[in-house]
Structures are given as C-alpha cells and as structure tokens.
C-alpha cells in the first residue's frame, strides 16, 4: 500500500524554470528517499534525507523534510528537458514504500 | 559493476503458460526485491529476500513464486497468470534489507509483462 501522497500529480514547466514536488507521508520515518523514473524504465536513486536533517542539496536538487508535518519537498532548479520523468518519494516502512509520484514535463 | 540486470525486457504469455523472470546483480548486495508497477502508479512491493532467504511476502498470490538461488540471482516464476497481472515487474537490490539504515536501492530496467 502507498505510504505517501505526492502533489501535484502532474507538472508542466518551461526549461529553465524551477520545479517543486511535495510528498506527505503517514507514519514516522528514519529517512526519506527520492527516486526518478523515466517512462517505462527502472527507478534511479536521487537523494536521501534523514529524519534529523531539515534540508539537503545535491547539484540542482534541494530536498527539505518537516517531520512535524510529515512532509518533504523536492526542488529541481534550472530544469532541463532531460529532467522530464516521474519523481517518487519513498519512506522506510517494511521496505521502501513509494508515494503516488509526480509526473514532470519540462518543455524545451 | 553497478547494475541490476533483468531479463527478458518484454514478455507476452498466455494464461496457461509458465515463465520466469530473472534478475542479476554483482554489487555484493545482500537484499533483493521484486516490485510490481501498473501504468501511472507507484511500484508496489511484492517480495524481499535477505541473505537468500525470503523475509517479506506482501500477500502475493501463489501464482507468483520467487526464488533466490544465490546471492547474485533472483527469479520470479509465473504460472496461471491473469490479464490483470500485466504490469512492469521491477527487481532491485540494496546492501541491506534494514531499510531504516537508509541504503538506497538499485533498480533494474524491468520486465514489461503482458498476459493474454
């Protein structure tokens, strides 16, 4: 069963704009991970944030975590057409449990 | 080698067929996973193997039968499937099944299964 809900479900932006995706989850966590999936392919690990961290950066990615609100956000800055993909948050339930995902379309 | 390799990439099978999906990794990961993903949905956990032993079965129907012959290989045997079982089947591995330690998963590209 899904642990988290993501919004928006779909997001369309122009190249160069920033993209923000939000994830809400239900139970307490030790860490939260974000993954990317190109259409019909496997998932790629992007970044992990631990429950004692509030913010983490990796290249053009910025992840925040608010454990009091049980929510996380993923910001992609200066987006590129190649960023077009689905993005999933995943929480550490029995095994990685994925949120509903955000489909990002970056228009060139 | 930092990949998880899944074969075949595509599979079409009849409801009376028996087929197997294969997954291989050579990263020394001790945990391996099967996920099922329907179109426009997130991956859903099916099975977890830790040190070649089944540790989690998410109430998956018996027509799906996992097998872990050794630490590098994971199979999913399919028998008497239904059309609603058509999906992308993803294999993944990680250093440990102790998910709260925060190890990332490495996913294969999946097998696109169609049951006719």
PDB file of C-alpha atoms in Angstrom:
ATOM      1  CA  UNK A   1       0.000   0.000   0.000  1.00  0.00           C
ATOM      2  CA  UNK A   2       1.139   3.546  -0.607  1.00  0.00           C
ATOM      3  CA  UNK A   3       2.749   5.305   2.309  1.00  0.00           C
ATOM      4  CA  UNK A   4       2.707   8.770   0.815  1.00  0.00           C
ATOM      5  CA  UNK A   5       0.833  11.081  -1.404  1.00  0.00           C
ATOM      6  CA  UNK A   6       2.564  13.469  -3.760  1.00  0.00           C
ATOM      7  CA  UNK A   7       1.365  16.654  -5.288  1.00  0.00           C
ATOM      8  CA  UNK A   8       0.981  17.813  -7.845  1.00  0.00           C
ATOM      9  CA  UNK A   9       0.205  14.595  -9.714  1.00  0.00           C
ATOM     10  CA  UNK A  10       1.465  16.261 -12.885  1.00  0.00           C
ATOM     11  CA  UNK A  11       3.539  19.365 -13.503  1.00  0.00           C
ATOM     12  CA  UNK A  12       4.436  21.040 -16.786  1.00  0.00           C
ATOM     13  CA  UNK A  13       7.041  23.815 -16.883  1.00  0.00           C
ATOM     14  CA  UNK A  14       9.402  25.509 -19.324  1.00  0.00           C
ATOM     15  CA  UNK A  15      13.117  24.816 -19.451  1.00  0.00           C
ATOM     16  CA  UNK A  16      14.996  26.994 -17.022  1.00  0.00           C
ATOM     17  CA  UNK A  17      12.139  27.183 -14.517  1.00  0.00           C
ATOM     18  CA  UNK A  18      12.209  25.546 -11.114  1.00  0.00           C
ATOM     19  CA  UNK A  19      10.055  22.503 -10.312  1.00  0.00           C
ATOM     20  CA  UNK A  20       8.762  21.762  -6.833  1.00  0.00           C
ATOM     21  CA  UNK A  21       7.176  18.473  -5.832  1.00  0.00           C
ATOM     22  CA  UNK A  22       5.687  17.709  -2.436  1.00  0.00           C
ATOM     23  CA  UNK A  23       5.342  14.449  -0.574  1.00  0.00           C
ATOM     24  CA  UNK A  24       3.263  13.728   2.507  1.00  0.00           C
ATOM     25  CA  UNK A  25       3.554  10.506   4.473  1.00  0.00           C
ATOM     26  CA  UNK A  26       1.646   8.837   7.261  1.00  0.00           C
ATOM     27  CA  UNK A  27       3.961   7.120   9.742  1.00  0.00           C
ATOM     28  CA  UNK A  28       7.181   8.126  11.471  1.00  0.00           C
ATOM     29  CA  UNK A  29      10.371   7.638   9.460  1.00  0.00           C
ATOM     30  CA  UNK A  30      14.110   7.307   9.928  1.00  0.00           C
ATOM     31  CA  UNK A  31      14.816   8.535   6.418  1.00  0.00           C
ATOM     32  CA  UNK A  32      13.079   9.526   3.200  1.00  0.00           C
ATOM     33  CA  UNK A  33      14.416   8.973  -0.295  1.00  0.00           C
ATOM     34  CA  UNK A  34      13.573  10.448  -3.691  1.00  0.00           C
ATOM     35  CA  UNK A  35      13.700   8.483  -6.936  1.00  0.00           C
ATOM     36  CA  UNK A  36      13.298   9.356 -10.578  1.00  0.00           C
ATOM     37  CA  UNK A  37      11.776   7.124 -13.269  1.00  0.00           C
ATOM     38  CA  UNK A  38      11.988   7.761 -16.972  1.00  0.00           C
ATOM     39  CA  UNK A  39       8.993   6.444 -18.868  1.00  0.00           C
ATOM     40  CA  UNK A  40       8.664   2.678 -18.508  1.00  0.00           C
ATOM     41  CA  UNK A  41      12.151   2.252 -17.081  1.00  0.00           C
ATOM     42  CA  UNK A  42      13.692   1.454 -13.723  1.00  0.00           C
ATOM     43  CA  UNK A  43      13.943   3.901 -10.863  1.00  0.00           C
ATOM     44  CA  UNK A  44      17.093   5.852 -10.105  1.00  0.00           C
ATOM     45  CA  UNK A  45      18.006   6.936  -6.572  1.00  0.00           C
ATOM     46  CA  UNK A  46      18.390  10.720  -6.353  1.00  0.00           C
ATOM     47  CA  UNK A  47      18.852  11.710  -2.736  1.00  0.00           C
ATOM     48  CA  UNK A  48      18.245  10.577   0.833  1.00  0.00           C
ATOM     49  CA  UNK A  49      17.394  12.791   3.788  1.00  0.00           C
ATOM     50  CA  UNK A  50      17.450  11.533   7.363  1.00  0.00           C
ATOM     51  CA  UNK A  51      14.835  12.391   9.956  1.00  0.00           C
ATOM     52  CA  UNK A  52      17.282  14.618  11.872  1.00  0.00           C
ATOM     53  CA  UNK A  53      18.015  16.687   8.753  1.00  0.00           C
ATOM     54  CA  UNK A  54      15.890  19.583   7.546  1.00  0.00           C
ATOM     55  CA  UNK A  55      17.471  20.280   4.184  1.00  0.00           C
ATOM     56  CA  UNK A  56      19.877  18.613   1.796  1.00  0.00           C
ATOM     57  CA  UNK A  57      21.395  19.602  -1.538  1.00  0.00           C
ATOM     58  CA  UNK A  58      22.794  17.606  -4.426  1.00  0.00           C
ATOM     59  CA  UNK A  59      23.654  19.510  -7.583  1.00  0.00           C
ATOM     60  CA  UNK A  60      20.416  21.100  -8.840  1.00  0.00           C
ATOM     61  CA  UNK A  61      18.345  19.174  -6.297  1.00  0.00           C
ATOM     62  CA  UNK A  62      17.206  20.517  -2.963  1.00  0.00           C
ATOM     63  CA  UNK A  63      15.219  18.365  -0.564  1.00  0.00           C
ATOM     64  CA  UNK A  64      13.512  19.533   2.603  1.00  0.00           C
ATOM     65  CA  UNK A  65      11.935  17.493   5.356  1.00  0.00           C
ATOM     66  CA  UNK A  66       9.449  18.567   8.013  1.00  0.00           C
ATOM     67  CA  UNK A  67       8.852  15.636  10.327  1.00  0.00           C
ATOM     68  CA  UNK A  68       6.301  17.577  12.383  1.00  0.00           C
ATOM     69  CA  UNK A  69       4.130  17.919   9.290  1.00  0.00           C
ATOM     70  CA  UNK A  70       5.188  14.541   7.867  1.00  0.00           C
ATOM     71  CA  UNK A  71       6.086  16.160   4.587  1.00  0.00           C
ATOM     72  CA  UNK A  72       9.011  16.575   2.222  1.00  0.00           C
ATOM     73  CA  UNK A  73       9.626  18.587  -0.896  1.00  0.00           C
ATOM     74  CA  UNK A  74      11.953  18.154  -3.863  1.00  0.00           C
ATOM     75  CA  UNK A  75      13.070  21.252  -5.744  1.00  0.00           C
ATOM     76  CA  UNK A  76      14.779  20.957  -9.125  1.00  0.00           C
ATOM     77  CA  UNK A  77      16.362  24.250 -10.110  1.00  0.00           C
ATOM     78  CA  UNK A  78      17.006  25.456 -13.663  1.00  0.00           C
ATOM     79  CA  UNK A  79      15.131  22.500 -15.138  1.00  0.00           C
ATOM     80  CA  UNK A  80      16.114  20.884 -18.429  1.00  0.00           C
ATOM     81  CA  UNK A  81      14.119  18.875 -20.955  1.00  0.00           C
ATOM     82  CA  UNK A  82      16.100  15.827 -19.785  1.00  0.00           C
ATOM     83  CA  UNK A  83      14.508  16.201 -16.324  1.00  0.00           C
ATOM     84  CA  UNK A  84      11.203  15.034 -17.816  1.00  0.00           C
ATOM     85  CA  UNK A  85      10.315  11.955 -15.758  1.00  0.00           C
ATOM     86  CA  UNK A  86       8.204  10.736 -12.846  1.00  0.00           C
ATOM     87  CA  UNK A  87       9.505  11.503  -9.373  1.00  0.00           C
ATOM     88  CA  UNK A  88       8.659   9.394  -6.319  1.00  0.00           C
ATOM     89  CA  UNK A  89       9.311   9.862  -2.653  1.00  0.00           C
ATOM     90  CA  UNK A  90       9.902   6.660  -0.691  1.00  0.00           C
ATOM     91  CA  UNK A  91       9.711   6.046   3.023  1.00  0.00           C
ATOM     92  CA  UNK A  92      11.321   3.363   5.145  1.00  0.00           C
ATOM     93  CA  UNK A  93       8.398   1.199   6.107  1.00  0.00           C
ATOM     94  CA  UNK A  94       8.993  -2.596   5.950  1.00  0.00           C
ATOM     95  CA  UNK A  95      10.897  -1.951   2.748  1.00  0.00           C
ATOM     96  CA  UNK A  96      10.970   1.155   0.592  1.00  0.00           C
ATOM     97  CA  UNK A  97       7.354   2.230   0.146  1.00  0.00           C
ATOM     98  CA  UNK A  98       6.692   4.686  -2.647  1.00  0.00           C
ATOM     99  CA  UNK A  99       4.415   7.671  -2.817  1.00  0.00           C
ATOM    100  CA  UNK A 100       1.979   8.228  -5.647  1.00  0.00           C
ATOM    101  CA  UNK A 101       4.504  10.185  -7.742  1.00  0.00           C
ATOM    102  CA  UNK A 102       4.646  13.428  -9.704  1.00  0.00           C
ATOM    103  CA  UNK A 103       4.912  13.357 -13.499  1.00  0.00           C
ATOM    104  CA  UNK A 104       7.134  16.251 -14.547  1.00  0.00           C
ATOM    105  CA  UNK A 105       7.167  17.524 -18.125  1.00  0.00           C
ATOM    106  CA  UNK A 106       9.820  20.103 -18.999  1.00  0.00           C
ATOM    107  CA  UNK A 107       9.101  21.855 -22.282  1.00  0.00           C
ATOM    108  CA  UNK A 108      12.170  22.875 -24.325  1.00  0.00           C
TER     109      UNK A 108
ATOM    110  CA  UNK B   1      29.533  -3.451 -11.926  1.00  0.00           C
ATOM    111  CA  UNK B   2      26.838  -1.136 -10.526  1.00  0.00           C
ATOM    112  CA  UNK B   3      23.840  -2.509 -12.363  1.00  0.00           C
ATOM    113  CA  UNK B   4      20.868  -4.733 -11.831  1.00  0.00           C
ATOM    114  CA  UNK B   5      20.130  -6.699 -14.995  1.00  0.00           C
ATOM    115  CA  UNK B   6      16.648  -8.017 -15.709  1.00  0.00           C
ATOM    116  CA  UNK B   7      15.662 -10.433 -18.455  1.00  0.00           C
ATOM    117  CA  UNK B   8      13.650 -10.568 -20.550  1.00  0.00           C
ATOM    118  CA  UNK B   9      12.803  -6.901 -21.184  1.00  0.00           C
ATOM    119  CA  UNK B  10       9.431  -7.835 -22.649  1.00  0.00           C
ATOM    120  CA  UNK B  11       7.311 -10.964 -22.179  1.00  0.00           C
ATOM    121  CA  UNK B  12       3.943 -11.954 -23.580  1.00  0.00           C
ATOM    122  CA  UNK B  13       2.419 -15.078 -22.077  1.00  0.00           C
ATOM    123  CA  UNK B  14      -0.856 -16.924 -22.128  1.00  0.00           C
ATOM    124  CA  UNK B  15      -2.834 -17.659 -19.022  1.00  0.00           C
ATOM    125  CA  UNK B  16      -1.806 -21.325 -19.086  1.00  0.00           C
ATOM    126  CA  UNK B  17       1.905 -20.690 -19.634  1.00  0.00           C
ATOM    127  CA  UNK B  18       4.759 -20.995 -17.166  1.00  0.00           C
ATOM    128  CA  UNK B  19       7.530 -18.444 -17.470  1.00  0.00           C
ATOM    129  CA  UNK B  20      10.278 -16.974 -15.328  1.00  0.00           C
ATOM    130  CA  UNK B  21      11.690 -13.508 -14.858  1.00  0.00           C
ATOM    131  CA  UNK B  22      15.360 -13.213 -13.993  1.00  0.00           C
ATOM    132  CA  UNK B  23      17.335 -10.607 -12.097  1.00  0.00           C
ATOM    133  CA  UNK B  24      21.092 -10.453 -11.525  1.00  0.00           C
ATOM    134  CA  UNK B  25      23.419  -8.145  -9.605  1.00  0.00           C
ATOM    135  CA  UNK B  26      27.136  -8.304  -8.876  1.00  0.00           C
ATOM    136  CA  UNK B  27      27.443  -5.467  -6.385  1.00  0.00           C
ATOM    137  CA  UNK B  28      27.595  -7.773  -3.370  1.00  0.00           C
ATOM    138  CA  UNK B  29      24.195  -6.565  -2.212  1.00  0.00           C
ATOM    139  CA  UNK B  30      22.594  -8.941   0.285  1.00  0.00           C
ATOM    140  CA  UNK B  31      18.990  -7.815  -0.142  1.00  0.00           C
ATOM    141  CA  UNK B  32      16.943  -8.198  -3.308  1.00  0.00           C
ATOM    142  CA  UNK B  33      13.384  -7.169  -4.077  1.00  0.00           C
ATOM    143  CA  UNK B  34      10.540  -7.674  -6.531  1.00  0.00           C
ATOM    144  CA  UNK B  35       8.162  -4.786  -7.174  1.00  0.00           C
ATOM    145  CA  UNK B  36       5.130  -4.644  -9.452  1.00  0.00           C
ATOM    146  CA  UNK B  37       4.168  -1.403 -11.189  1.00  0.00           C
ATOM    147  CA  UNK B  38       0.968  -0.709 -13.070  1.00  0.00           C
ATOM    148  CA  UNK B  39       0.735   2.184 -15.507  1.00  0.00           C
ATOM    149  CA  UNK B  40       0.828   5.619 -13.854  1.00  0.00           C
ATOM    150  CA  UNK B  41       1.061   4.034 -10.403  1.00  0.00           C
ATOM    151  CA  UNK B  42       3.968   3.730  -7.966  1.00  0.00           C
ATOM    152  CA  UNK B  43       5.894   0.473  -7.587  1.00  0.00           C
ATOM    153  CA  UNK B  44       4.311  -1.908  -5.081  1.00  0.00           C
ATOM    154  CA  UNK B  45       6.429  -4.279  -3.041  1.00  0.00           C
ATOM    155  CA  UNK B  46       5.927  -7.990  -3.680  1.00  0.00           C
ATOM    156  CA  UNK B  47       8.845  -9.857  -2.076  1.00  0.00           C
ATOM    157  CA  UNK B  48      12.043  -9.189  -0.136  1.00  0.00           C
ATOM    158  CA  UNK B  49      14.994 -11.555   0.107  1.00  0.00           C
ATOM    159  CA  UNK B  50      17.729 -11.044   2.667  1.00  0.00           C
ATOM    160  CA  UNK B  51      20.812 -13.247   2.582  1.00  0.00           C
ATOM    161  CA  UNK B  52      18.987 -15.506   0.121  1.00  0.00           C
ATOM    162  CA  UNK B  53      16.067 -16.078   2.473  1.00  0.00           C
ATOM    163  CA  UNK B  54      12.547 -14.774   1.899  1.00  0.00           C
ATOM    164  CA  UNK B  55      11.922 -12.162   4.563  1.00  0.00           C
ATOM    165  CA  UNK B  56       8.795 -10.369   3.296  1.00  0.00           C
ATOM    166  CA  UNK B  57       5.909 -11.641   1.181  1.00  0.00           C
ATOM    167  CA  UNK B  58       3.320  -8.922   0.747  1.00  0.00           C
ATOM    168  CA  UNK B  59       0.416 -11.376   0.480  1.00  0.00           C
ATOM    169  CA  UNK B  60       1.201 -12.036  -3.160  1.00  0.00           C
ATOM    170  CA  UNK B  61      -0.936 -14.731  -4.891  1.00  0.00           C
ATOM    171  CA  UNK B  62       0.737 -18.115  -5.187  1.00  0.00           C
ATOM    172  CA  UNK B  63       0.778 -17.876  -8.984  1.00  0.00           C
ATOM    173  CA  UNK B  64       3.881 -15.730  -8.354  1.00  0.00           C
ATOM    174  CA  UNK B  65       6.722 -17.801  -6.900  1.00  0.00           C
ATOM    175  CA  UNK B  66      10.050 -16.155  -6.046  1.00  0.00           C
ATOM    176  CA  UNK B  67      13.361 -17.946  -5.846  1.00  0.00           C
ATOM    177  CA  UNK B  68      16.831 -16.807  -4.817  1.00  0.00           C
ATOM    178  CA  UNK B  69      19.325 -19.462  -5.988  1.00  0.00           C
ATOM    179  CA  UNK B  70      22.357 -17.483  -4.775  1.00  0.00           C
ATOM    180  CA  UNK B  71      23.328 -14.036  -3.578  1.00  0.00           C
ATOM    181  CA  UNK B  72      23.515 -12.640  -7.123  1.00  0.00           C
ATOM    182  CA  UNK B  73      20.367 -14.062  -8.670  1.00  0.00           C
ATOM    183  CA  UNK B  74      16.664 -13.585  -8.107  1.00  0.00           C
ATOM    184  CA  UNK B  75      13.941 -15.281 -10.112  1.00  0.00           C
ATOM    185  CA  UNK B  76      10.197 -14.811 -10.262  1.00  0.00           C
ATOM    186  CA  UNK B  77       8.337 -17.864 -11.546  1.00  0.00           C
ATOM    187  CA  UNK B  78       4.977 -17.181 -13.134  1.00  0.00           C
ATOM    188  CA  UNK B  79       2.164 -19.689 -13.594  1.00  0.00           C
ATOM    189  CA  UNK B  80      -1.519 -19.373 -14.482  1.00  0.00           C
ATOM    190  CA  UNK B  81      -1.448 -15.590 -14.518  1.00  0.00           C
ATOM    191  CA  UNK B  82      -4.438 -13.387 -15.185  1.00  0.00           C
ATOM    192  CA  UNK B  83      -4.653 -10.452 -17.620  1.00  0.00           C
ATOM    193  CA  UNK B  84      -4.743  -8.076 -14.623  1.00  0.00           C
ATOM    194  CA  UNK B  85      -1.228  -9.266 -13.750  1.00  0.00           C
ATOM    195  CA  UNK B  86       0.063  -7.408 -16.802  1.00  0.00           C
ATOM    196  CA  UNK B  87       2.497  -4.806 -15.473  1.00  0.00           C
ATOM    197  CA  UNK B  88       6.129  -3.729 -15.273  1.00  0.00           C
ATOM    198  CA  UNK B  89       7.998  -6.014 -12.874  1.00  0.00           C
ATOM    199  CA  UNK B  90      10.980  -4.359 -11.271  1.00  0.00           C
ATOM    200  CA  UNK B  91      13.854  -6.004  -9.458  1.00  0.00           C
ATOM    201  CA  UNK B  92      16.014  -4.042  -7.029  1.00  0.00           C
ATOM    202  CA  UNK B  93      18.900  -4.675  -4.681  1.00  0.00           C
ATOM    203  CA  UNK B  94      20.458  -2.943  -1.700  1.00  0.00           C
ATOM    204  CA  UNK B  95      23.295  -3.517   0.736  1.00  0.00           C
ATOM    205  CA  UNK B  96      20.891  -4.482   3.491  1.00  0.00           C
ATOM    206  CA  UNK B  97      17.183  -5.089   3.948  1.00  0.00           C
ATOM    207  CA  UNK B  98      17.303  -2.965   7.109  1.00  0.00           C
ATOM    208  CA  UNK B  99      15.593  -0.097   5.329  1.00  0.00           C
ATOM    209  CA  UNK B 100      15.848   2.238   8.298  1.00  0.00           C
ATOM    210  CA  UNK B 101      19.629   2.303   7.844  1.00  0.00           C
ATOM    211  CA  UNK B 102      18.985   4.344   4.718  1.00  0.00           C
ATOM    212  CA  UNK B 103      20.637   2.330   1.951  1.00  0.00           C
ATOM    213  CA  UNK B 104      19.437   3.307  -1.482  1.00  0.00           C
ATOM    214  CA  UNK B 105      18.010   0.718  -3.827  1.00  0.00           C
ATOM    215  CA  UNK B 106      19.457  -0.009  -7.263  1.00  0.00           C
ATOM    216  CA  UNK B 107      16.720  -0.916  -9.719  1.00  0.00           C
ATOM    217  CA  UNK B 108      16.810  -2.887 -12.938  1.00  0.00           C
ATOM    218  CA  UNK B 109      15.032  -1.598 -16.041  1.00  0.00           C
ATOM    219  CA  UNK B 110      12.174  -4.018 -15.519  1.00  0.00           C
ATOM    220  CA  UNK B 111      10.309  -6.669 -17.472  1.00  0.00           C
ATOM    221  CA  UNK B 112       7.186  -5.486 -19.270  1.00  0.00           C
ATOM    222  CA  UNK B 113       4.773  -8.419 -18.866  1.00  0.00           C
ATOM    223  CA  UNK B 114       1.607  -8.828 -20.902  1.00  0.00           C
ATOM    224  CA  UNK B 115      -0.772 -11.679 -20.078  1.00  0.00           C
ATOM    225  CA  UNK B 116      -3.140 -12.604 -22.888  1.00  0.00           C
TER     226      UNK B 116
END
